[in-house]
Coordinates of C-alpha atoms in Angstrom, one line a residue:
X1 CA 9.5 29.3 -1.7
X2 CA 6.7 26.9 -1.0
X3 CA 4.3 29.8 -0.3
X4 CA 5.4 31.4 -3.6
X5 CA 4.8 28.2 -5.4
X6 CA 1.3 27.9 -4.0
X7 CA 0.5 31.5 -5.0
X8 CA 1.8 30.8 -8.5
X9 CA -0.3 27.7 -8.7
X10 CA -3.5 29.6 -7.7
X11 CA -2.7 32.4 -10.0
X12 CA -2.5 30.2 -13.1
X13 CA -5.5 28.1 -12.1
X14 CA -8.6 30.2 -11.9
X15 CA -10.8 27.3 -10.8
X16 CA -8.8 26.8 -7.5
X17 CA -10.5 28.0 -4.4
X18 CA -9.1 30.9 -2.5
X19 CA -8.9 29.3 0.9
X20 CA -7.9 32.7 2.5
X21 CA -6.7 31.2 5.8
X22 CA -3.0 31.9 5.9
X23 CA -1.8 28.9 3.8
X24 CA -3.8 26.2 5.5
X25 CA -6.6 24.0 4.4
X26 CA -8.7 21.4 6.3
X27 CA -8.9 17.7 5.7
X28 CA -12.5 18.3 4.3
X29 CA -11.2 20.9 1.9
X30 CA -8.4 18.6 0.8
X31 CA -10.8 15.8 0.1
X32 CA -13.3 18.1 -1.7
X33 CA -10.5 19.3 -4.0
X34 CA -9.2 15.8 -4.8
X35 CA -10.5 12.9 -6.8
X36 CA -9.7 9.2 -6.9
X37 CA -11.3 7.0 -9.6
X38 CA -10.7 3.7 -11.4
X39 CA -11.0 3.0 -15.1
X40 CA -14.1 1.0 -16.3
X41 CA -14.2 -2.4 -18.0
X42 CA -16.4 -3.1 -20.9
X43 CA -18.7 -4.9 -18.5
X44 CA -19.2 -1.7 -16.5
X45 CA -17.2 -3.0 -13.5
X46 CA -14.3 -1.2 -12.0
X47 CA -11.0 -1.8 -13.7
X48 CA -7.7 -2.2 -12.1
X49 CA -6.1 1.2 -12.8
X50 CA -6.4 3.8 -10.1
X51 CA -6.2 7.5 -11.1
X52 CA -5.6 10.2 -8.4
X53 CA -5.8 14.0 -8.9
X54 CA -5.9 17.0 -6.6
X55 CA -6.2 20.8 -7.2
X56 CA -5.5 21.6 -3.6
X57 CA -2.7 24.1 -3.0
X58 CA -0.5 21.7 -1.1
X59 CA 2.5 19.5 -1.6
X60 CA 0.7 16.2 -2.2
X61 CA 1.8 12.6 -1.5
X62 CA -0.4 9.7 -2.4
X63 CA -0.1 6.3 -0.8
X64 CA -1.6 3.7 -3.3
X65 CA -1.3 0.1 -2.2
X66 CA 1.8 0.8 -0.1
X67 CA 3.5 2.8 -2.8
X68 CA 4.1 6.6 -2.5
X69 CA 3.7 9.1 -5.3
X70 CA 4.5 12.8 -4.9
X71 CA 2.6 15.3 -7.0
X72 CA -0.9 16.5 -8.0
X73 CA -1.4 13.4 -10.2
X74 CA -0.8 9.7 -9.6
X75 CA -1.7 6.5 -11.5
X76 CA -1.1 2.9 -10.6
X77 CA -2.1 -0.5 -11.9
X78 CA -3.3 -2.8 -9.2
X79 CA -4.2 -6.4 -8.5
X80 CA -7.9 -7.1 -7.9
X81 CA -9.2 -6.2 -4.5
X82 CA -10.3 -3.3 -2.2
X83 CA -7.9 -0.5 -1.3
X84 CA -7.8 2.7 0.6
X85 CA -5.8 5.5 -1.2
X86 CA -4.3 7.9 1.4
X87 CA -3.5 11.5 0.4
X88 CA -1.3 13.6 2.6
X89 CA -1.1 17.3 1.9
X90 CA 1.6 19.6 3.3
X91 CA 0.1 23.1 3.5
X92 CA 2.0 26.3 3.0
X93 CA 2.1 26.9 6.7
X94 CA 3.8 23.5 7.3
X95 CA 0.8 21.7 8.7
X96 CA -0.2 18.3 7.3
X97 CA -3.7 17.1 6.5
X98 CA -4.9 13.8 5.2
X99 CA -7.8 12.3 3.3
X100 CA -8.8 8.7 2.5
X101 CA -10.5 7.3 -0.6
X102 CA -11.7 3.7 -0.6
X103 CA -11.7 2.1 -4.0
X104 CA -12.4 -1.4 -5.4
X105 CA -10.8 -3.0 -8.4
X106 CA -13.1 -5.7 -9.8
X107 CA -11.8 -6.6 -13.3
X108 CA -8.4 -6.6 -15.0
X109 CA -8.4 -3.9 -17.7
X110 CA -4.6 -3.3 -17.9
X111 CA -2.6 -6.4 -16.8
X112 CA 0.4 -6.1 -14.7
X113 CA 3.6 -7.0 -16.5
X114 CA 6.3 -9.0 -14.9
X115 CA 9.8 -7.5 -15.2
X116 CA 12.2 -10.3 -14.4
X117 CA 15.5 -9.8 -12.6
X118 CA 16.2 -13.5 -12.4
X119 CA 14.7 -16.7 -13.5
X120 CA 12.5 -15.7 -16.5
X121 CA 13.9 -18.7 -18.4
X122 CA 14.8 -21.5 -15.9
X123 CA 16.9 -23.2 -18.6
X124 CA 19.2 -20.1 -18.6
X125 CA 18.8 -19.0 -14.9
X126 CA 18.1 -22.1 -12.9
X127 CA 16.5 -22.3 -9.4
X128 CA 19.2 -22.3 -6.7
X129 CA 19.6 -22.8 -3.0
X130 CA 21.4 -19.9 -1.3
X131 CA 24.0 -21.0 1.2
X132 CA 23.8 -19.8 4.9
X133 CA 25.9 -16.8 5.8
X134 CA 27.1 -16.3 2.2
X135 CA 26.4 -12.7 1.3
X136 CA 27.1 -12.8 -2.4
X137 CA 24.5 -15.5 -3.1
X138 CA 21.7 -13.0 -2.9
X139 CA 23.6 -9.8 -3.7
X140 CA 22.3 -7.6 -6.5
X141 CA 25.7 -6.8 -8.1
X142 CA 27.2 -7.6 -11.6
X143 CA 30.6 -7.7 -10.0
X144 CA 30.1 -9.4 -6.7
X145 CA 26.8 -11.1 -6.9
X146 CA 26.6 -14.8 -7.6
X147 CA 23.3 -14.7 -9.4
X148 CA 21.6 -11.3 -9.5
X149 CA 22.5 -8.2 -11.5
X150 CA 22.7 -4.6 -10.4
X151 CA 19.3 -3.0 -9.8
X152 CA 18.9 0.2 -11.8
X153 CA 18.1 3.5 -10.2
X154 CA 14.7 3.3 -11.8
X155 CA 14.0 0.2 -9.7
X156 CA 15.5 1.7 -6.5
X157 CA 14.0 5.2 -6.7
X158 CA 10.8 3.8 -8.2
X159 CA 10.4 2.0 -4.9
X160 CA 9.5 -1.2 -6.7
X161 CA 8.2 -4.2 -4.8
X162 CA 10.6 -7.1 -5.5
X163 CA 8.7 -10.5 -5.7
X164 CA 10.7 -13.6 -4.8
X165 CA 9.2 -16.9 -6.0
X166 CA 10.4 -19.3 -3.2
X167 CA 10.1 -23.1 -2.9
X168 CA 11.1 -25.6 -0.2
X169 CA 11.3 -22.9 2.5
X170 CA 12.0 -24.5 5.9
X171 CA 10.1 -23.4 9.0
X172 CA 13.2 -21.8 10.5
X173 CA 14.1 -19.8 7.4
X174 CA 15.5 -16.4 8.3
X175 CA 16.8 -13.8 5.8
X176 CA 18.8 -10.7 6.7
X177 CA 18.3 -7.5 4.6
X178 CA 21.4 -5.4 4.3
X179 CA 23.6 -3.6 1.8
X180 CA 26.6 -5.2 0.2
X181 CA 28.8 -3.6 2.8
X182 CA 27.0 -5.4 5.7
X183 CA 25.1 -2.2 6.6
X184 CA 21.6 -2.4 7.9
X185 CA 18.8 0.2 7.3
X186 CA 17.6 0.9 10.8
X187 CA 18.6 4.2 12.5
X188 CA 18.7 2.5 15.9
X189 CA 21.3 -0.1 14.7
X190 CA 18.9 -3.0 14.8
X191 CA 19.0 -5.6 12.1
X192 CA 16.3 -6.1 9.5
X193 CA 15.1 -9.6 9.0
X194 CA 12.4 -11.0 6.8
X195 CA 10.5 -14.3 6.8
X196 CA 10.0 -16.1 3.5
X197 CA 7.3 -18.8 3.0
X198 CA 6.8 -21.1 0.0
X199 CA 5.2 -19.1 -2.8
X200 CA 5.5 -15.4 -3.6
X201 CA 7.2 -13.2 -1.1
X202 CA 7.4 -9.4 -1.4
X203 CA 10.2 -7.0 -0.4
X204 CA 9.3 -3.3 -0.7
X205 CA 12.2 -1.1 -1.8
X206 CA 12.1 2.1 0.3
X207 CA 13.7 5.5 0.3
X208 CA 16.1 4.4 3.0
X209 CA 17.2 1.4 0.9
X210 CA 17.6 3.5 -2.2
X211 CA 19.7 6.0 -0.3
X212 CA 22.1 3.3 0.7
X213 CA 22.1 1.0 -2.4
X214 CA 21.2 3.0 -5.6
X215 CA 24.2 3.8 -7.9
X216 CA 23.2 7.4 -8.5
X217 CA 20.7 10.3 -7.7
X218 CA 21.8 10.4 -4.1
X219 CA 22.3 6.7 -3.6
X220 CA 25.4 5.3 -1.8
X221 CA 26.0 2.5 -4.3
X222 CA 26.4 -0.2 -1.8
X223 CA 24.1 -2.8 -3.5
X224 CA 21.1 -4.4 -2.0
X225 CA 22.1 -7.7 -0.4
X226 CA 20.0 -10.4 1.3
X227 CA 21.6 -13.3 3.3
X228 CA 20.1 -16.5 4.6
X229 CA 21.1 -16.7 8.3
X230 CA 19.1 -19.8 9.2
X231 CA 17.1 -22.5 7.4
X232 CA 17.0 -23.3 3.7
X233 CA 15.0 -22.4 0.6
X234 CA 15.1 -22.5 -3.2
X235 CA 15.0 -19.3 -5.2
X236 CA 13.0 -19.8 -8.4
X237 CA 12.8 -16.3 -9.7
X238 CA 12.8 -12.6 -8.8
X239 CA 10.7 -9.9 -10.5
X240 CA 8.6 -6.9 -10.0
X241 CA 5.3 -5.9 -11.6
X242 CA 4.2 -2.7 -13.3

């Protein structure tokens, strides 16, 4: 089916190269048929929006700042800084090839918007100190969570990066990542722990987390749950940016 899709793609795109090598392209060919750019600010500097396209006859996956996008086209707003966009192409014969594209974002042209899950208005949702070994304090559930609502499928399957604004984090603070049913996400049975420091701390939602926690589209509906197992901290807010 993949080979048929590739043939159909080439047939409808007369500008595509006929690679003529049994459904396989090289990394150099992948890079030559792909393009990564940023928008331009009025000053002429690079903006903060990255655009990625490829006409290569492959199944394409882009890694932009740690986020994966599947398809011939991808776009992502970034913070200022230097990045390497990674493109992985799965050829018709099953082989994988990769290409890298360094880019630099120098000026904000399209600001990231904060989408609050908790704490946008501290008068309504006040900072709180989660208790040790109390799972519902940091459980994302309308029914069983003490503070946080359900995360939507768009958040889970969009693999959003949750940003936790933390204060008063003790040096021994340890947070366990699990589902609401005390599951962990590691195939070898090991537990997943994260370390929070005062300030902004990120938690990347992954496909494995979505498969366990999302309510639909193949998710198990178990709810993302974090639990403090040692130390203390104050949760000011939780949000993601897009």
